[in-house]
Short mmCIF file of C-alpha atoms in Angstrom, two decimals:
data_model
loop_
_atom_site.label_atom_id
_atom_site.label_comp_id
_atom_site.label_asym_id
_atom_site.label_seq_id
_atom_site.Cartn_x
_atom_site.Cartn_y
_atom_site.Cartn_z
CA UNK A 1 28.42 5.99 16.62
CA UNK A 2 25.60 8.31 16.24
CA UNK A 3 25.89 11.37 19.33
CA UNK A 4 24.26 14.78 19.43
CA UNK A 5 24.58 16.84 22.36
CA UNK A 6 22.85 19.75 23.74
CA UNK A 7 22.11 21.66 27.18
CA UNK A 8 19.47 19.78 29.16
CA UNK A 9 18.22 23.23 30.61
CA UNK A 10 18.64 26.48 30.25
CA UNK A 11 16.91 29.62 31.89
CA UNK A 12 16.29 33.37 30.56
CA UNK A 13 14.73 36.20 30.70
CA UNK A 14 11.86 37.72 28.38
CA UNK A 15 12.38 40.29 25.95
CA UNK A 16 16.34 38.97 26.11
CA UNK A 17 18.28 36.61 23.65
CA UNK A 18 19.34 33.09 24.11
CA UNK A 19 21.44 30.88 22.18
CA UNK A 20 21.13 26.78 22.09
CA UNK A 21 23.93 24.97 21.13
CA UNK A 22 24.00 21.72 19.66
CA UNK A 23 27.07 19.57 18.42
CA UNK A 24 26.83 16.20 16.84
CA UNK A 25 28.63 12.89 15.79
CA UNK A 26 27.29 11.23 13.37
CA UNK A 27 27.76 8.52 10.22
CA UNK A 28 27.05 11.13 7.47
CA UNK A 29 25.32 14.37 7.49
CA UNK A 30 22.38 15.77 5.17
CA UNK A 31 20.95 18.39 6.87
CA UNK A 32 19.95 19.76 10.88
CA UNK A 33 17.00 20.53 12.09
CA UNK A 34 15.65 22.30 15.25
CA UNK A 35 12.05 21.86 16.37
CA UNK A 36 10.31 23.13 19.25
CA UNK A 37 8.02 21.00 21.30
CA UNK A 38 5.81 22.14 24.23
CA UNK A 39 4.77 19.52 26.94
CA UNK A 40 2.41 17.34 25.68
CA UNK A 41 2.40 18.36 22.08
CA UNK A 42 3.68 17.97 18.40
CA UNK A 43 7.06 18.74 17.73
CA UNK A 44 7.21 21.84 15.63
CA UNK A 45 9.70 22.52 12.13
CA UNK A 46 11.58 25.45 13.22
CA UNK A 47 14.57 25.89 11.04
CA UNK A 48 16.71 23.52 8.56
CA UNK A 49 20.49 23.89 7.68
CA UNK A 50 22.34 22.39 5.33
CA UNK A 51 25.48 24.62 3.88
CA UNK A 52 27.40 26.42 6.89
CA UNK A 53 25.99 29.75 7.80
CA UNK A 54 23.57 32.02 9.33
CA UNK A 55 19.64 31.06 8.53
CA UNK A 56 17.15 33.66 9.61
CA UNK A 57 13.67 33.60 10.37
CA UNK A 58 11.82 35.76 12.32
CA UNK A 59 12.64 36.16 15.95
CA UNK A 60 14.65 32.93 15.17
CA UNK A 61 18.17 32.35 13.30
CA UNK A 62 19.83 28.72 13.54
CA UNK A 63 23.56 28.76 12.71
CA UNK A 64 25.47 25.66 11.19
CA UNK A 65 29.25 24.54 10.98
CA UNK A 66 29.62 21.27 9.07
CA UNK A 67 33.56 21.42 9.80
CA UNK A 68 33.27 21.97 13.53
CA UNK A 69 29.86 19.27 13.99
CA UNK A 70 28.39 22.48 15.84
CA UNK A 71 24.99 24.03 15.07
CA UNK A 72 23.21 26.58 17.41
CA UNK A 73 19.28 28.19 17.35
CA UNK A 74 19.27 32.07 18.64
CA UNK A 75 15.66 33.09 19.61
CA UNK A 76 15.46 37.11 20.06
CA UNK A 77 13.08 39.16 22.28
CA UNK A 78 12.15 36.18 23.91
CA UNK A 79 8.44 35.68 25.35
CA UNK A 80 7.12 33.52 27.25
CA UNK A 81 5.41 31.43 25.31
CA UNK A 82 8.77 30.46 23.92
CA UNK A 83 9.14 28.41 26.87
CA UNK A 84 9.21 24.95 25.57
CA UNK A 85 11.75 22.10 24.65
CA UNK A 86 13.88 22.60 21.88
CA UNK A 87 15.25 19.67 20.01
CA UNK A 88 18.03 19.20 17.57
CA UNK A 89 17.70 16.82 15.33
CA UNK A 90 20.27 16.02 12.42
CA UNK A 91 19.31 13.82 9.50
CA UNK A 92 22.01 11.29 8.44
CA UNK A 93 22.85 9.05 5.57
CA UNK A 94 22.13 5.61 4.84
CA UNK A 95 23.67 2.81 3.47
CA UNK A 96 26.03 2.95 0.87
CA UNK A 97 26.09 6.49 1.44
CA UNK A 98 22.74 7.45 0.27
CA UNK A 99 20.27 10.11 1.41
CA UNK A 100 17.83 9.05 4.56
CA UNK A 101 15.22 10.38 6.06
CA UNK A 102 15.54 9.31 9.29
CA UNK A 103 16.16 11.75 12.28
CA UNK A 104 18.40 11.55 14.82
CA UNK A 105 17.53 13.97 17.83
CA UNK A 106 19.57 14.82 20.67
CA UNK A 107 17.89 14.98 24.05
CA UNK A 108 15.97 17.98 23.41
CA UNK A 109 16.74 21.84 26.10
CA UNK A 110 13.75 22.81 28.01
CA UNK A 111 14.04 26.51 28.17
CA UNK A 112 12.52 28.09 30.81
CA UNK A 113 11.37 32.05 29.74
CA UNK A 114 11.00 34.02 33.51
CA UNK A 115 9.37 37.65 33.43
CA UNK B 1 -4.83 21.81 6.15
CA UNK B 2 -5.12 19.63 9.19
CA UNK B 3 -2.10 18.14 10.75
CA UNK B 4 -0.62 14.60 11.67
CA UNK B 5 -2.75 13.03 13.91
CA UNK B 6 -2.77 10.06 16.28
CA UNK B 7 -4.79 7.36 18.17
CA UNK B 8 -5.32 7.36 20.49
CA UNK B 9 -3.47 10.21 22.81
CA UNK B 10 -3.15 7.87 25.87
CA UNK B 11 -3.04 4.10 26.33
CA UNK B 12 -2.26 2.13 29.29
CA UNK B 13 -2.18 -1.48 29.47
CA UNK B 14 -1.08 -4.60 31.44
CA UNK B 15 2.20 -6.39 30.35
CA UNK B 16 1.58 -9.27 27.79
CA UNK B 17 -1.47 -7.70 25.94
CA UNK B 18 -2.03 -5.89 22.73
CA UNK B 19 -2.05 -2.54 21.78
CA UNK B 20 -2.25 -1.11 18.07
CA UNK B 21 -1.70 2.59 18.08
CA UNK B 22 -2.50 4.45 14.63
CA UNK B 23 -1.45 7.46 12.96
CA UNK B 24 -3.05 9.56 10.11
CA UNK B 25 -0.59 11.33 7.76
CA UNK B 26 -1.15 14.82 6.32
CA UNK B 27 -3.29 14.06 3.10
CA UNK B 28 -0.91 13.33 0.05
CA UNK B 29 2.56 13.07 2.10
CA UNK B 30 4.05 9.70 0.66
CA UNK B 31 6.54 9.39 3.96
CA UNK B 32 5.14 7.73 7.17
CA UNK B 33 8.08 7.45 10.23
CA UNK B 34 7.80 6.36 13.38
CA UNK B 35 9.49 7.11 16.51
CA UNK B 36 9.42 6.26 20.41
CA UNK B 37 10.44 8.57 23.36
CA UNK B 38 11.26 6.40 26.22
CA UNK B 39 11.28 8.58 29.63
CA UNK B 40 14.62 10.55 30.23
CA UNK B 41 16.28 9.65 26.33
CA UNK B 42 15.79 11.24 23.22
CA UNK B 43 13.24 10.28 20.12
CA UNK B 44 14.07 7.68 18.76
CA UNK B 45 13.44 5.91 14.88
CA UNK B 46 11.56 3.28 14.41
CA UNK B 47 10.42 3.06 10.90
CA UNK B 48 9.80 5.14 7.69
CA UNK B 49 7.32 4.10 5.17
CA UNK B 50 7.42 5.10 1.60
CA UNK B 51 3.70 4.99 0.44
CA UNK B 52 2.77 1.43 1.82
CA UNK B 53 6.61 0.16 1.35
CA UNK B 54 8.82 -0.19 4.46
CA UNK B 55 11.81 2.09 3.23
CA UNK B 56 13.80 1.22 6.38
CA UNK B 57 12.90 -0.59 9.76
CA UNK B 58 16.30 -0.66 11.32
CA UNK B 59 15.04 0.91 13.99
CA UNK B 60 12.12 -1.37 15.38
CA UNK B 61 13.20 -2.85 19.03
CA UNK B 62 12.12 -6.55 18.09
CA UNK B 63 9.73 -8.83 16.84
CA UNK B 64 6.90 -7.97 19.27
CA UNK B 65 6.63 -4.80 17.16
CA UNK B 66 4.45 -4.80 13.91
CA UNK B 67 3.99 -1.47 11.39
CA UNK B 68 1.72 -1.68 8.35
CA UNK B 69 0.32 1.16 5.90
CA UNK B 70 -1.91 -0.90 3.80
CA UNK B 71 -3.21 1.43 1.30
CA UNK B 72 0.16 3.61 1.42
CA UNK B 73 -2.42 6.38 4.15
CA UNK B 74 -2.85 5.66 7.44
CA UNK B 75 -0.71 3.53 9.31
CA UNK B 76 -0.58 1.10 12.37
CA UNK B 77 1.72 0.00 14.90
CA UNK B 78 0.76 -2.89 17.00
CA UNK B 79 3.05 -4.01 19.89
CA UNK B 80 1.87 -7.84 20.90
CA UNK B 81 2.96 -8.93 24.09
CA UNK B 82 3.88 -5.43 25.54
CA UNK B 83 6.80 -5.57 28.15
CA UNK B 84 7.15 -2.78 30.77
CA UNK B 85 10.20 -1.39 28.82
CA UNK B 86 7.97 0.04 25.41
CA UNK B 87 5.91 2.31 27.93
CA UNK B 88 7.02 5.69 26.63
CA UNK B 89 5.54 8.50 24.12
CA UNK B 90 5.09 7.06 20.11
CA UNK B 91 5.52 10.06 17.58
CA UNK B 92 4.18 9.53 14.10
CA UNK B 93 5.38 12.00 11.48
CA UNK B 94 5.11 12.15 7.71
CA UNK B 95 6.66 14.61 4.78
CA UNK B 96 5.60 14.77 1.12
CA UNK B 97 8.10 13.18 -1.05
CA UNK B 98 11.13 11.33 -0.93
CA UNK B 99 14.57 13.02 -2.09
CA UNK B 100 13.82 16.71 -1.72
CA UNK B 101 16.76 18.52 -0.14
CA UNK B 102 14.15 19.98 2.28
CA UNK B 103 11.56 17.01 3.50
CA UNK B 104 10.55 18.33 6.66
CA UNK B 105 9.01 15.89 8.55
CA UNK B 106 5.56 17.10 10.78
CA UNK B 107 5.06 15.84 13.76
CA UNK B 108 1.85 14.55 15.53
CA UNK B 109 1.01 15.40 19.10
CA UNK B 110 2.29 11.28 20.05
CA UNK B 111 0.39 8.40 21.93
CA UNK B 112 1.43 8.03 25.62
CA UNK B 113 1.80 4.55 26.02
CA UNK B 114 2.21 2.80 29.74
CA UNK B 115 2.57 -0.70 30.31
CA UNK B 116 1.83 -1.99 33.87
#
């Protein structure tokens, strides 16, 4: 089956650094993605990993382990307008093995960013 | 350049009538998906459109659902009778082309649907 898992909430402080993990199950694997979503709004395109590594951008860095199903999204010197739902999302195969571009998302973290 | 967007933002209706919620792609993307957020569960796939093909639909609840893209731009989804269980947010998103290693796929803001 198809199963990606992350943190429901988490809580920290500005100006800190907070990690989001995400791990994931799935039929095939072409690529993770993290978005950020406030209430009531659009999804956002934060980061995209597809080899295992470190990718940086910005205040933001989203790490990826194909052999361990694990990804995780680091956001430094947090503010608080980073306070907003993050989602992981991983994009699988399709049939007969071939590339798709659907998204499968996990439940999405709603991180909380306190003065 | 202005974003994915959708109509309309809110919708609430009575169980058993119609509703056709419709979503405008950034200009030129050739991929059109749709997804559902049902309260408390993740988004969800419901459909991805290649121009005005249906590339896959496997994941479209039932019958009572209906997508078109006539014209390969804006699309429609049209849920006819609506049951108290597709209340929930609809997200529209499209991406430029199809087998890029990178297609990331924009978002719009989502219609709030609630069935009564």
């Amino acid at each position: 089956g198809q199963n990606i898992d992350q943190p429901t909430e988490m809580t920290a402080t500005e100006g800190a650094i907070v990690q989001i993990n995400c791990t994931y199950q799935t039929s095939g694997f072409n690529g993770l993605f993290w978005y950020q979503q406030h209430a009531g709004e659009a999804p956002t395109f934060l980061s995209y990993n597809v080899l295992d590594g470190l990718e940086e951008k910005g205040r933001f860095s989203s790490f990826l382990s194909r052999s361990k199903g694990y990804s995780y999204l680091l956001l430094k010197e947090l503010q608080m307008k980073d306070s907003a739902s993050y989602l992981c999302a991983v994009r699988s195969q399709g049939l007969y093995g071939g590339a798709t571009n659907k998204l499968i998302f996990g439940t999405g973290t709603l991180l909380a960013v306190q003065p | 350049e202005a974003g994915v967007t959708q109509f309309p933002s809110h919708s609430v209706i009575e169980k058993g009538q119609t509703v056709t919620l419709r979503c405008d792609p950034i200009s030129g993307h050739d991929n059109l998906y749709w997804y559902r957020r049902v309260m408390g569960k993740e988004i969800k796939f419901l459909l991805h459109f290649v121009k005005e093909s249906k590339q896959d639909e496997s994941g479209m609840p039932n019958n009572r659902f209906l997508a078109e893209r006539t014209g390969g731009t804006y699309s429609t989804l049209k849920v006819q009778p609506a049951e108290l269980e597709d209340s929930g947010v609809y997200f529209c998103a499209s991406s430029p082309k199809t087998g890029l290693i990178l297609d990331t796929q924009y978002f719009g803001p989502g219609t709030r649907l609630t069935v009564l």
